[in-house]
Amino acid sequence: MGHLLPLSRVARLVGQSRHVLQEMIRHDTLATFDGMIELDELLRAFPDVKWDDDAEFRRVAEIRDRAFAKRVRERALPDKDVLVARLNEMGDDYAAAKALLKHYGNVMVWLDEKIDEMDEGASMETHHALHSVRAFLLRNLNELPRDAVQAQAVIAQDRILKIMAPTVTILPSGHEFIVEGNDTLLEAALRNGVSLNYGCSNGNCGDCKARVVSGDVKKVHAHDYVLKQAEKDAGTILLCAYAPVSDVVIESSVAGARDIPVQQLTARVKSVEVFNPHMAALHILAPRSQRLRFLGGQGIQVRVNGSGGRYAIASCPCEDRHIEVQIPRRAGDAFAEAVFSELKANDTVEVEGPYGEFVLDEDSPRPIIFLAFGAGFAPIKSLIQHAISLDLTESMDLHWLADDTGLYQDNLCRAWADALDNFNYLPHPPADDLDALLQSIVGDYPDMHRFDVYAVGTATQLERACEYFVREGLHGARWFSSEMTA
Ligand code: FES
């Protein structure tokens, strides 16, 4: 078996999403071996890719980051001890390859001498045969075939990526992500939307314990939590304190909505973004020492000076400490009034949550239809960003049915559609006849049985929409909905 590469790194090398590669695997146009791609197979499947840089991948990644309104990820170097460890590992590989080459060289010298020995006193026929063998060997040793030159370029690029961004595979879920810059294993998992178990995120609670199945890791932060000797012997580490030195396989459970405990924290207002007179977003920053664990689509209780309410989270769990909730301005809602007219950066906010089980089914590779009624866009936005960061879905269609709050983040949805090949944005202006609108939406999906639908609206809107989708062929179990919380 030749040089094997993990799927995440192949995606990066060829500038495609993991989902596109998974589709190729499903349709047998790309073969895998234990979930990895063999180098010759990679060269066969992508003969036209330029292997000398990853500019295309960077371009796509930057567009995606801009589309998420996130900071463009800085190209930070790994922690210096981790970098040294990764370079050491590469040095060991290089030394082993060099020793093997030297051994092959010795075998060639021995073969050459053997040919001389056999040639002595040999018949003319044998002499010609030996001459041909020697000429064949010399010719092939002196010039590299074209595909070997290509393979060399891929291996060189693979080595650089392995140093700058090793791959992590999580068992038993099979999630795979890369670790960039000086992220710990936990930070990288969260950035990629993978909700591994954790608590304090700074080495005190032990909730992020996980077992290293293969590969090397290095401690990058001291931790107060003490691992027992038996745990250390079994390869247990704290994900918040370690970074990978090589590609690693980690055994750790991925949390579902019911696994995440309700947390209370005091956070700060980062900003208030007023979209229009009816709708604003409250951007909150959790303290460094206590991030909020949640899944895309869940909600939180927010309180300021005695008033507050429960709102769906509109941000992605992959956005580090940033939490966004969207607040519709309703008559008599003191908290909404405070958000629109009083709250300012650095004010204190009490946050409690997460609540709710309206989250992505991460095991489903099915295409998704998102249906947002008016302000129901907030949890749908969170789900979409979570789905994009996980890169698992075949395609996503967002239907946003406007109400008096308007399509207040229309530009963001258009940016997603521009940046992502598998994302379609279908805005709908306020409609007098909801039945006609729903009928026209479902009419565009003759293969409705293939889809998952995630919908947020009022109880009446959801009930009617569900009827139309199921009548059109949607499997009842693939309808996921949440009633608007505010
Ligand atoms: S999250 Fe608490 S020790 Fe890692």
Short mmCIF file of C-alpha atoms and ligand atoms in Angstrom, two decimals:
data_model
loop_
_atom_site.label_atom_id
_atom_site.label_comp_id
_atom_site.label_asym_id
_atom_site.label_seq_id
_atom_site.Cartn_x
_atom_site.Cartn_y
_atom_site.Cartn_z
CA MET A 1 0.00 0.00 0.00
CA GLY A 2 1.43 3.37 -1.04
CA HIS A 3 1.17 6.80 0.56
CA LEU A 4 -2.24 7.21 2.25
CA LEU A 5 -3.94 10.56 2.92
CA PRO A 6 -6.91 11.40 5.16
CA LEU A 7 -10.02 12.82 3.49
CA SER A 8 -9.71 16.26 5.13
CA ARG A 9 -6.23 16.73 3.74
CA VAL A 10 -7.22 15.49 0.29
CA ALA A 11 -10.06 18.06 0.35
CA ARG A 12 -7.52 20.71 1.06
CA LEU A 13 -5.03 19.50 -1.54
CA VAL A 14 -7.57 19.41 -4.36
CA GLY A 15 -9.55 22.50 -3.23
CA GLN A 16 -12.87 20.63 -2.84
CA SER A 17 -15.23 20.21 0.08
CA ARG A 18 -15.23 16.96 2.03
CA HIS A 19 -18.82 16.53 0.97
CA VAL A 20 -17.88 16.52 -2.74
CA LEU A 21 -15.27 13.84 -2.04
CA GLN A 22 -17.77 11.79 -0.04
CA GLU A 23 -20.17 11.97 -2.98
CA MET A 24 -17.39 10.69 -5.28
CA ILE A 25 -16.76 7.83 -2.85
CA ARG A 26 -20.47 7.03 -2.74
CA HIS A 27 -20.61 6.95 -6.54
CA ASP A 28 -17.42 4.82 -6.77
CA THR A 29 -15.46 7.48 -8.66
CA LEU A 30 -12.97 7.71 -5.81
CA ALA A 31 -11.73 4.60 -4.01
CA THR A 32 -10.79 4.55 -0.34
CA PHE A 33 -8.79 2.23 1.83
CA ASP A 34 -9.89 2.27 5.49
CA GLY A 35 -11.31 5.76 4.93
CA MET A 36 -8.03 7.03 3.46
CA ILE A 37 -7.16 7.88 -0.15
CA GLU A 38 -4.14 6.24 -1.72
CA LEU A 39 -1.78 8.58 -3.58
CA ASP A 40 -2.07 6.85 -6.99
CA GLU A 41 -5.86 6.94 -6.70
CA LEU A 42 -5.71 10.65 -5.90
CA LEU A 43 -3.57 11.35 -8.97
CA ARG A 44 -5.92 9.28 -11.12
CA ALA A 45 -9.08 11.00 -9.86
CA PHE A 46 -7.67 14.55 -10.04
CA PRO A 47 -5.28 14.58 -13.02
CA ASP A 48 -5.76 18.31 -13.67
CA VAL A 49 -5.06 19.68 -10.21
CA LYS A 50 -1.98 21.86 -9.75
CA TRP A 51 -0.12 20.34 -6.84
CA ASP A 52 2.33 23.11 -6.15
CA ASP A 53 0.18 25.18 -3.80
CA ASP A 54 -3.16 25.29 -2.02
CA ALA A 55 -4.17 28.72 -3.30
CA GLU A 56 -7.58 27.53 -4.50
CA PHE A 57 -8.38 26.03 -1.11
CA ARG A 58 -7.34 29.25 0.61
CA ARG A 59 -9.53 31.27 -1.73
CA VAL A 60 -12.56 29.09 -0.98
CA ALA A 61 -11.83 29.10 2.78
CA GLU A 62 -11.59 32.90 2.83
CA ILE A 63 -14.85 33.28 0.91
CA ARG A 64 -16.51 30.94 3.39
CA ASP A 65 -15.11 32.81 6.36
CA ARG A 66 -16.32 36.11 4.94
CA ALA A 67 -19.73 34.59 4.24
CA PHE A 68 -19.96 33.57 7.91
CA ALA A 69 -19.03 37.15 8.89
CA LYS A 70 -16.22 35.58 10.88
CA ARG A 71 -12.69 36.88 11.03
CA VAL A 72 -10.55 35.47 8.25
CA ARG A 73 -8.54 32.88 10.10
CA GLU A 74 -5.03 34.09 10.65
CA ARG A 75 -2.25 31.87 9.36
CA ALA A 76 -0.80 31.39 12.82
CA LEU A 77 2.12 29.09 13.38
CA PRO A 78 1.69 26.19 15.79
CA ASP A 79 3.06 26.47 19.33
CA LYS A 80 6.87 26.37 19.02
CA ASP A 81 7.30 23.11 20.99
CA VAL A 82 4.60 21.48 18.87
CA LEU A 83 6.27 22.77 15.70
CA VAL A 84 9.62 21.35 16.84
CA ALA A 85 7.95 18.00 17.62
CA ARG A 86 6.28 17.94 14.18
CA LEU A 87 9.57 18.82 12.47
CA ASN A 88 11.30 16.10 14.48
CA GLU A 89 8.73 13.60 13.32
CA MET A 90 9.24 14.68 9.73
CA GLY A 91 13.01 14.42 10.30
CA ASP A 92 12.54 10.82 11.49
CA ASP A 93 10.47 10.02 8.38
CA TYR A 94 13.12 11.63 6.20
CA ALA A 95 15.92 9.69 7.93
CA ALA A 96 13.99 6.40 7.51
CA ALA A 97 13.36 7.15 3.80
CA LYS A 98 17.04 8.03 3.33
CA ALA A 99 18.18 4.81 5.03
CA LEU A 100 15.84 2.82 2.80
CA LEU A 101 17.22 4.58 -0.30
CA LYS A 102 20.77 3.82 0.81
CA HIS A 103 19.79 0.20 1.24
CA TYR A 104 18.28 0.14 -2.29
CA GLY A 105 21.51 1.75 -3.58
CA ASN A 106 23.53 -1.06 -1.98
CA VAL A 107 21.21 -3.65 -3.51
CA MET A 108 21.77 -2.02 -6.92
CA VAL A 109 25.57 -2.16 -6.52
CA TRP A 110 25.26 -5.81 -5.50
CA LEU A 111 23.02 -6.48 -8.51
CA ASP A 112 25.47 -4.75 -10.82
CA GLU A 113 28.31 -6.93 -9.50
CA LYS A 114 26.10 -10.01 -9.80
CA ILE A 115 25.37 -9.17 -13.43
CA ASP A 116 29.14 -8.83 -14.06
CA GLU A 117 29.71 -12.23 -12.42
CA MET A 118 26.97 -13.91 -14.44
CA ASP A 119 28.23 -12.26 -17.62
CA GLU A 120 31.64 -13.85 -17.29
CA GLY A 121 31.82 -16.76 -19.72
CA ALA A 122 28.09 -16.48 -20.50
CA SER A 123 26.65 -17.32 -23.90
CA MET A 124 25.97 -14.49 -26.34
CA GLU A 125 22.24 -14.88 -25.71
CA THR A 126 22.67 -14.58 -21.92
CA HIS A 127 25.11 -11.68 -22.41
CA HIS A 128 22.43 -9.77 -24.42
CA ALA A 129 19.75 -10.54 -21.84
CA LEU A 130 21.95 -9.30 -18.97
CA HIS A 131 22.87 -6.21 -20.98
CA SER A 132 19.15 -5.45 -21.50
CA VAL A 133 18.44 -5.86 -17.79
CA ARG A 134 21.28 -3.50 -16.84
CA ALA A 135 20.19 -0.91 -19.47
CA PHE A 136 16.58 -1.12 -18.21
CA LEU A 137 17.66 -0.56 -14.61
CA LEU A 138 19.95 2.36 -15.45
CA ARG A 139 17.36 4.04 -17.66
CA ASN A 140 14.63 3.82 -15.01
CA LEU A 141 16.91 4.87 -12.18
CA ASN A 142 18.14 7.94 -14.05
CA GLU A 143 14.84 9.53 -14.97
CA LEU A 144 11.68 9.80 -12.94
CA PRO A 145 8.45 8.96 -14.81
CA ARG A 146 5.95 11.85 -15.10
CA ASP A 147 3.50 10.47 -12.52
CA ALA A 148 6.37 10.01 -10.04
CA VAL A 149 7.16 13.74 -10.40
CA GLN A 150 3.49 14.52 -9.70
CA ALA A 151 3.47 12.14 -6.75
CA GLN A 152 6.54 13.91 -5.38
CA ALA A 153 4.72 17.28 -5.56
CA VAL A 154 1.68 15.87 -3.75
CA ILE A 155 3.79 14.26 -1.03
CA ALA A 156 5.71 17.52 -0.53
CA GLN A 157 2.43 19.44 -0.20
CA ASP A 158 1.01 16.75 2.07
CA ARG A 159 4.05 17.02 4.37
CA ILE A 160 3.68 20.79 4.69
CA LEU A 161 -0.02 20.45 5.48
CA LYS A 162 0.76 17.74 7.99
CA ILE A 163 3.06 20.15 9.82
CA MET A 164 0.77 23.19 9.58
CA ALA A 165 -2.59 21.43 9.91
CA PRO A 166 -2.63 17.79 11.06
CA THR A 167 -5.85 15.81 10.76
CA VAL A 168 -7.88 14.55 13.72
CA THR A 169 -10.33 11.68 13.41
CA ILE A 170 -12.85 11.16 16.21
CA LEU A 171 -14.06 7.64 17.06
CA PRO A 172 -16.66 6.26 17.09
CA SER A 173 -18.49 9.15 15.37
CA GLY A 174 -16.03 9.36 12.42
CA HIS A 175 -15.88 13.20 12.51
CA GLU A 176 -12.70 14.46 10.90
CA PHE A 177 -11.17 17.94 11.09
CA ILE A 178 -7.84 19.72 10.82
CA VAL A 179 -6.02 21.62 13.57
CA GLU A 180 -4.60 24.96 12.47
CA GLY A 181 -2.35 27.47 14.18
CA ASN A 182 -1.82 26.97 17.88
CA ASP A 183 -5.29 25.56 18.56
CA THR A 184 -5.65 22.77 21.08
CA LEU A 185 -7.57 19.65 20.04
CA LEU A 186 -10.65 21.01 21.81
CA GLU A 187 -10.47 24.47 20.19
CA ALA A 188 -10.05 22.94 16.74
CA ALA A 189 -12.99 20.58 17.28
CA LEU A 190 -15.28 23.43 18.33
CA ARG A 191 -14.10 25.65 15.46
CA ASN A 192 -15.12 22.85 13.11
CA GLY A 193 -18.54 22.44 14.70
CA VAL A 194 -17.73 19.11 16.41
CA SER A 195 -19.27 19.21 19.90
CA LEU A 196 -16.90 17.11 21.98
CA ASN A 197 -17.48 16.91 25.70
CA TYR A 198 -15.86 19.65 27.76
CA GLY A 199 -16.49 21.87 30.75
CA CYS A 200 -14.09 24.60 31.89
CA SER A 201 -11.85 24.55 28.75
CA ASN A 202 -8.83 25.40 30.92
CA GLY A 203 -7.65 22.18 32.49
CA ASN A 204 -9.61 22.14 35.75
CA CYS A 205 -12.66 19.91 35.41
CA GLY A 206 -11.48 16.82 33.49
CA ASP A 207 -14.68 16.76 31.39
CA CYS A 208 -12.68 16.81 28.14
CA LYS A 209 -10.84 13.55 28.91
CA ALA A 210 -10.32 11.49 25.75
CA ARG A 211 -8.13 8.59 24.65
CA VAL A 212 -5.47 8.82 21.96
CA VAL A 213 -5.90 5.74 19.78
CA SER A 214 -3.04 6.51 17.40
CA GLY A 215 -0.67 9.34 16.56
CA ASP A 216 1.27 11.70 18.83
CA VAL A 217 0.09 14.66 20.90
CA LYS A 218 1.89 17.25 23.01
CA LYS A 219 0.82 19.13 26.11
CA VAL A 220 0.61 22.86 25.28
CA HIS A 221 -1.11 24.13 28.45
CA ALA A 222 -0.47 23.12 32.05
CA HIS A 223 -3.57 21.67 33.75
CA ASP A 224 -4.60 21.42 37.39
CA TYR A 225 -6.77 18.37 36.83
CA VAL A 226 -4.73 15.28 37.72
CA LEU A 227 -4.95 12.26 35.46
CA LYS A 228 -4.46 8.91 37.21
CA GLN A 229 -1.44 6.86 36.18
CA ALA A 230 -3.74 4.12 34.79
CA GLU A 231 -5.47 6.75 32.63
CA LYS A 232 -2.17 8.06 31.34
CA ASP A 233 -1.05 4.51 30.57
CA ALA A 234 -4.25 4.00 28.57
CA GLY A 235 -3.47 7.10 26.48
CA THR A 236 -5.95 9.46 28.19
CA ILE A 237 -5.37 13.19 27.72
CA LEU A 238 -7.25 16.45 28.27
CA LEU A 239 -8.36 17.81 24.90
CA CYS A 240 -8.16 21.41 26.17
CA ALA A 241 -4.48 21.05 27.05
CA TYR A 242 -3.04 19.07 24.13
CA ALA A 243 -2.30 19.69 20.45
CA PRO A 244 -1.53 17.06 17.81
CA VAL A 245 2.03 16.45 16.69
CA SER A 246 0.96 14.16 13.87
CA ASP A 247 -2.35 13.01 12.38
CA VAL A 248 -4.21 11.52 15.33
CA VAL A 249 -7.18 9.29 16.03
CA ILE A 250 -9.01 10.16 19.26
CA GLU A 251 -11.71 8.25 21.10
CA SER A 252 -14.22 10.72 22.48
CA SER A 253 -17.97 11.01 22.56
CA VAL A 254 -19.71 13.73 20.60
CA ALA A 255 -22.42 15.44 22.63
CA GLY A 256 -26.06 15.47 21.59
CA ALA A 257 -28.57 18.09 22.75
CA ARG A 258 -29.45 16.05 25.86
CA ASP A 259 -25.81 15.62 26.90
CA ILE A 260 -25.06 19.31 27.32
CA PRO A 261 -25.84 20.58 30.84
CA VAL A 262 -27.62 23.87 31.44
CA GLN A 263 -24.96 26.46 32.25
CA GLN A 264 -25.17 29.90 33.87
CA LEU A 265 -22.71 32.59 32.98
CA THR A 266 -22.23 36.30 33.17
CA ALA A 267 -21.26 37.66 29.77
CA ARG A 268 -20.70 41.05 28.19
CA VAL A 269 -22.53 42.82 25.41
CA LYS A 270 -20.26 43.04 22.39
CA SER A 271 -22.66 45.08 20.26
CA VAL A 272 -26.29 45.66 19.36
CA GLU A 273 -27.02 45.46 15.65
CA VAL A 274 -30.35 47.08 14.75
CA PHE A 275 -31.47 45.61 11.40
CA ASN A 276 -34.69 47.65 11.15
CA PRO A 277 -37.30 49.13 13.55
CA HIS A 278 -38.66 45.60 14.19
CA MET A 279 -35.59 43.46 14.65
CA ALA A 280 -32.15 43.68 16.28
CA ALA A 281 -29.34 41.28 17.07
CA LEU A 282 -27.66 41.21 20.46
CA HIS A 283 -24.05 40.06 20.21
CA ILE A 284 -22.68 38.68 23.48
CA LEU A 285 -19.16 37.63 24.42
CA ALA A 286 -18.80 34.76 26.90
CA PRO A 287 -15.89 35.01 29.35
CA ARG A 288 -12.68 33.29 28.33
CA SER A 289 -12.89 31.04 31.39
CA GLN A 290 -16.48 29.91 30.75
CA ARG A 291 -17.64 29.50 27.19
CA LEU A 292 -21.21 28.45 26.53
CA ARG A 293 -21.59 24.90 25.26
CA PHE A 294 -24.49 24.54 22.84
CA LEU A 295 -25.47 23.05 19.51
CA GLY A 296 -26.72 24.98 16.49
CA GLY A 297 -30.48 25.53 16.83
CA GLN A 298 -30.66 25.58 20.65
CA GLY A 299 -31.87 28.52 22.74
CA ILE A 300 -30.83 30.48 25.85
CA GLN A 301 -32.38 32.61 28.55
CA VAL A 302 -30.95 36.15 28.52
CA ARG A 303 -31.49 38.62 31.39
CA VAL A 304 -30.45 42.21 31.96
CA ASN A 305 -31.48 44.22 35.05
CA GLY A 306 -34.41 41.96 35.87
CA SER A 307 -35.95 41.74 32.41
CA GLY A 308 -35.21 39.15 29.78
CA GLY A 309 -36.56 36.29 27.75
CA ARG A 310 -35.76 33.00 26.07
CA TYR A 311 -34.35 33.30 22.55
CA ALA A 312 -33.01 30.99 19.92
CA ILE A 313 -29.25 31.31 19.43
CA ALA A 314 -28.49 32.69 15.97
CA SER A 315 -24.74 32.02 15.98
CA CYS A 316 -22.74 28.86 15.37
CA PRO A 317 -21.08 26.81 18.13
CA CYS A 318 -17.97 27.14 15.94
CA GLU A 319 -17.73 30.89 16.70
CA ASP A 320 -15.72 30.53 19.87
CA ARG A 321 -17.00 32.91 22.61
CA HIS A 322 -19.42 34.83 20.41
CA ILE A 323 -23.16 34.28 21.00
CA GLU A 324 -25.84 36.03 18.97
CA VAL A 325 -29.55 36.23 19.71
CA GLN A 326 -32.08 38.09 17.59
CA ILE A 327 -34.72 40.18 19.36
CA PRO A 328 -38.02 41.13 17.67
CA ARG A 329 -39.48 44.40 19.03
CA ARG A 330 -42.88 43.53 20.42
CA ALA A 331 -45.25 45.95 22.21
CA GLY A 332 -44.83 45.74 25.99
CA ASP A 333 -41.58 43.76 25.84
CA ALA A 334 -39.30 45.60 28.29
CA PHE A 335 -36.26 43.54 27.39
CA ALA A 336 -36.66 44.19 23.66
CA GLU A 337 -37.01 47.93 24.41
CA ALA A 338 -33.82 47.82 26.46
CA VAL A 339 -31.96 46.12 23.60
CA PHE A 340 -33.18 48.66 21.03
CA SER A 341 -32.56 51.77 23.09
CA GLU A 342 -30.31 51.22 26.13
CA LEU A 343 -27.91 48.31 25.94
CA LYS A 344 -24.37 49.11 24.89
CA ALA A 345 -21.00 47.41 24.56
CA ASN A 346 -19.58 46.00 27.83
CA ASP A 347 -22.91 45.95 29.67
CA THR A 348 -23.36 42.77 31.71
CA VAL A 349 -25.80 40.08 30.60
CA GLU A 350 -26.86 36.94 32.49
CA VAL A 351 -27.06 33.91 30.23
CA GLU A 352 -28.57 30.51 31.04
CA GLY A 353 -28.82 27.53 28.74
CA PRO A 354 -28.75 25.86 26.34
CA TYR A 355 -32.35 24.69 26.00
CA GLY A 356 -34.13 22.68 23.34
CA GLU A 357 -33.46 19.73 21.07
CA PHE A 358 -33.95 21.40 17.69
CA VAL A 359 -30.48 20.44 16.40
CA LEU A 360 -29.01 18.91 13.26
CA ASP A 361 -29.14 15.17 12.76
CA GLU A 362 -25.40 14.88 12.08
CA ASP A 363 -25.75 11.26 10.99
CA SER A 364 -27.93 12.19 8.06
CA PRO A 365 -26.22 12.82 4.71
CA ARG A 366 -29.57 13.81 3.16
CA PRO A 367 -30.08 17.17 1.41
CA ILE A 368 -31.75 19.74 3.66
CA ILE A 369 -34.59 22.22 3.19
CA PHE A 370 -34.59 25.02 5.77
CA LEU A 371 -37.90 26.80 6.22
CA ALA A 372 -37.81 30.05 8.23
CA PHE A 373 -41.01 31.98 8.93
CA GLY A 374 -40.11 35.60 9.69
CA ALA A 375 -38.03 35.89 12.87
CA GLY A 376 -37.72 32.09 12.87
CA PHE A 377 -34.64 32.80 10.80
CA ALA A 378 -32.47 33.02 13.97
CA PRO A 379 -32.21 29.29 14.84
CA ILE A 380 -32.18 28.43 11.14
CA LYS A 381 -29.15 30.70 10.71
CA SER A 382 -27.41 28.86 13.56
CA LEU A 383 -28.23 25.46 12.01
CA ILE A 384 -27.02 26.53 8.57
CA GLN A 385 -23.69 27.77 9.92
CA HIS A 386 -23.30 24.60 11.96
CA ALA A 387 -24.08 22.45 8.88
CA ILE A 388 -21.58 24.42 6.79
CA SER A 389 -18.83 24.05 9.39
CA LEU A 390 -19.46 20.29 9.58
CA ASP A 391 -19.46 20.05 5.77
CA LEU A 392 -21.67 16.96 5.79
CA THR A 393 -24.66 17.90 3.73
CA GLU A 394 -25.30 17.23 0.07
CA SER A 395 -27.21 20.47 -0.49
CA MET A 396 -29.08 23.12 1.48
CA ASP A 397 -32.07 25.18 0.32
CA LEU A 398 -33.16 28.05 2.52
CA HIS A 399 -36.74 29.28 2.11
CA TRP A 400 -37.24 32.46 4.13
CA LEU A 401 -40.88 33.53 4.28
CA ALA A 402 -40.94 37.20 5.27
CA ASP A 403 -43.27 38.75 7.85
CA ASP A 404 -43.27 42.31 9.26
CA THR A 405 -39.66 41.87 10.46
CA GLY A 406 -38.62 41.61 6.79
CA LEU A 407 -35.74 39.61 5.29
CA TYR A 408 -33.41 41.45 7.63
CA GLN A 409 -30.28 39.41 6.82
CA ASP A 410 -30.93 39.04 3.13
CA ASN A 411 -27.34 40.03 2.24
CA LEU A 412 -25.87 37.33 4.48
CA CYS A 413 -28.03 34.67 2.80
CA ARG A 414 -26.98 35.91 -0.64
CA ALA A 415 -23.33 35.77 0.48
CA TRP A 416 -23.78 32.11 1.53
CA ALA A 417 -25.32 31.35 -1.86
CA ASP A 418 -22.41 33.08 -3.64
CA ALA A 419 -19.76 31.31 -1.57
CA LEU A 420 -21.13 27.78 -1.48
CA ASP A 421 -21.91 25.61 -4.47
CA ASN A 422 -24.38 23.52 -2.47
CA PHE A 423 -26.42 26.37 -0.96
CA ASN A 424 -29.55 27.93 -2.51
CA TYR A 425 -31.34 30.93 -1.10
CA LEU A 426 -35.04 31.34 -1.92
CA PRO A 427 -36.55 34.46 -0.30
CA HIS A 428 -40.33 34.88 -0.28
CA PRO A 429 -42.01 38.28 0.27
CA PRO A 430 -44.97 38.46 2.69
CA ALA A 431 -47.80 36.38 1.21
CA ASP A 432 -51.56 36.80 1.69
CA ASP A 433 -52.17 33.21 0.71
CA LEU A 434 -49.90 30.94 2.77
CA ASP A 435 -51.41 27.77 1.28
CA ALA A 436 -50.60 28.87 -2.27
CA LEU A 437 -47.05 29.75 -1.23
CA LEU A 438 -46.48 26.42 0.53
CA GLN A 439 -47.93 24.56 -2.45
CA SER A 440 -45.55 26.36 -4.82
CA ILE A 441 -42.55 25.59 -2.55
CA VAL A 442 -43.23 21.86 -2.22
CA GLY A 443 -44.05 21.67 -5.94
CA ASP A 444 -40.36 22.27 -6.67
CA TYR A 445 -39.37 19.02 -4.94
CA PRO A 446 -40.63 16.00 -6.90
CA ASP A 447 -38.06 13.93 -4.92
CA MET A 448 -39.20 15.20 -1.52
CA HIS A 449 -38.70 11.73 0.04
CA ARG A 450 -34.90 12.31 -0.15
CA PHE A 451 -34.91 15.43 2.06
CA ASP A 452 -34.68 16.45 5.70
CA VAL A 453 -36.69 19.59 6.55
CA TYR A 454 -35.91 21.96 9.43
CA ALA A 455 -38.63 24.56 10.03
CA VAL A 456 -39.20 27.37 12.53
CA GLY A 457 -42.41 29.39 12.81
CA THR A 458 -45.59 29.72 14.83
CA ALA A 459 -47.54 26.57 15.74
CA THR A 460 -50.11 27.28 13.00
CA GLN A 461 -47.50 27.95 10.33
CA LEU A 462 -45.61 24.78 11.22
CA GLU A 463 -48.72 22.62 11.26
CA ARG A 464 -49.77 23.79 7.79
CA ALA A 465 -46.29 23.57 6.34
CA CYS A 466 -45.79 20.05 7.69
CA GLU A 467 -49.02 18.93 6.01
CA TYR A 468 -47.83 20.18 2.61
CA PHE A 469 -44.36 18.68 2.90
CA VAL A 470 -45.58 15.27 4.09
CA ARG A 471 -48.29 15.19 1.42
CA GLU A 472 -45.57 15.81 -1.16
CA GLY A 473 -43.63 12.75 0.02
CA LEU A 474 -41.49 13.89 2.97
CA HIS A 475 -40.99 11.10 5.49
CA GLY A 476 -42.71 12.25 8.72
CA ALA A 477 -39.62 11.40 10.78
CA ARG A 478 -37.50 13.74 8.64
CA TRP A 479 -39.56 16.82 9.60
CA PHE A 480 -37.78 18.75 12.39
CA SER A 481 -39.47 21.87 13.71
CA SER A 482 -39.34 24.40 16.48
CA GLU A 483 -41.98 26.85 17.55
CA MET A 484 -40.76 30.43 17.72
CA THR A 485 -39.62 31.25 21.24
CA ALA A 486 -40.06 35.00 21.06
S1 FES B 1 -12.57 21.20 29.66
FE1 FES B 1 -12.17 21.16 31.79
S2 FES B 1 -10.29 20.10 31.85
FE2 FES B 1 -10.62 20.34 29.74
#
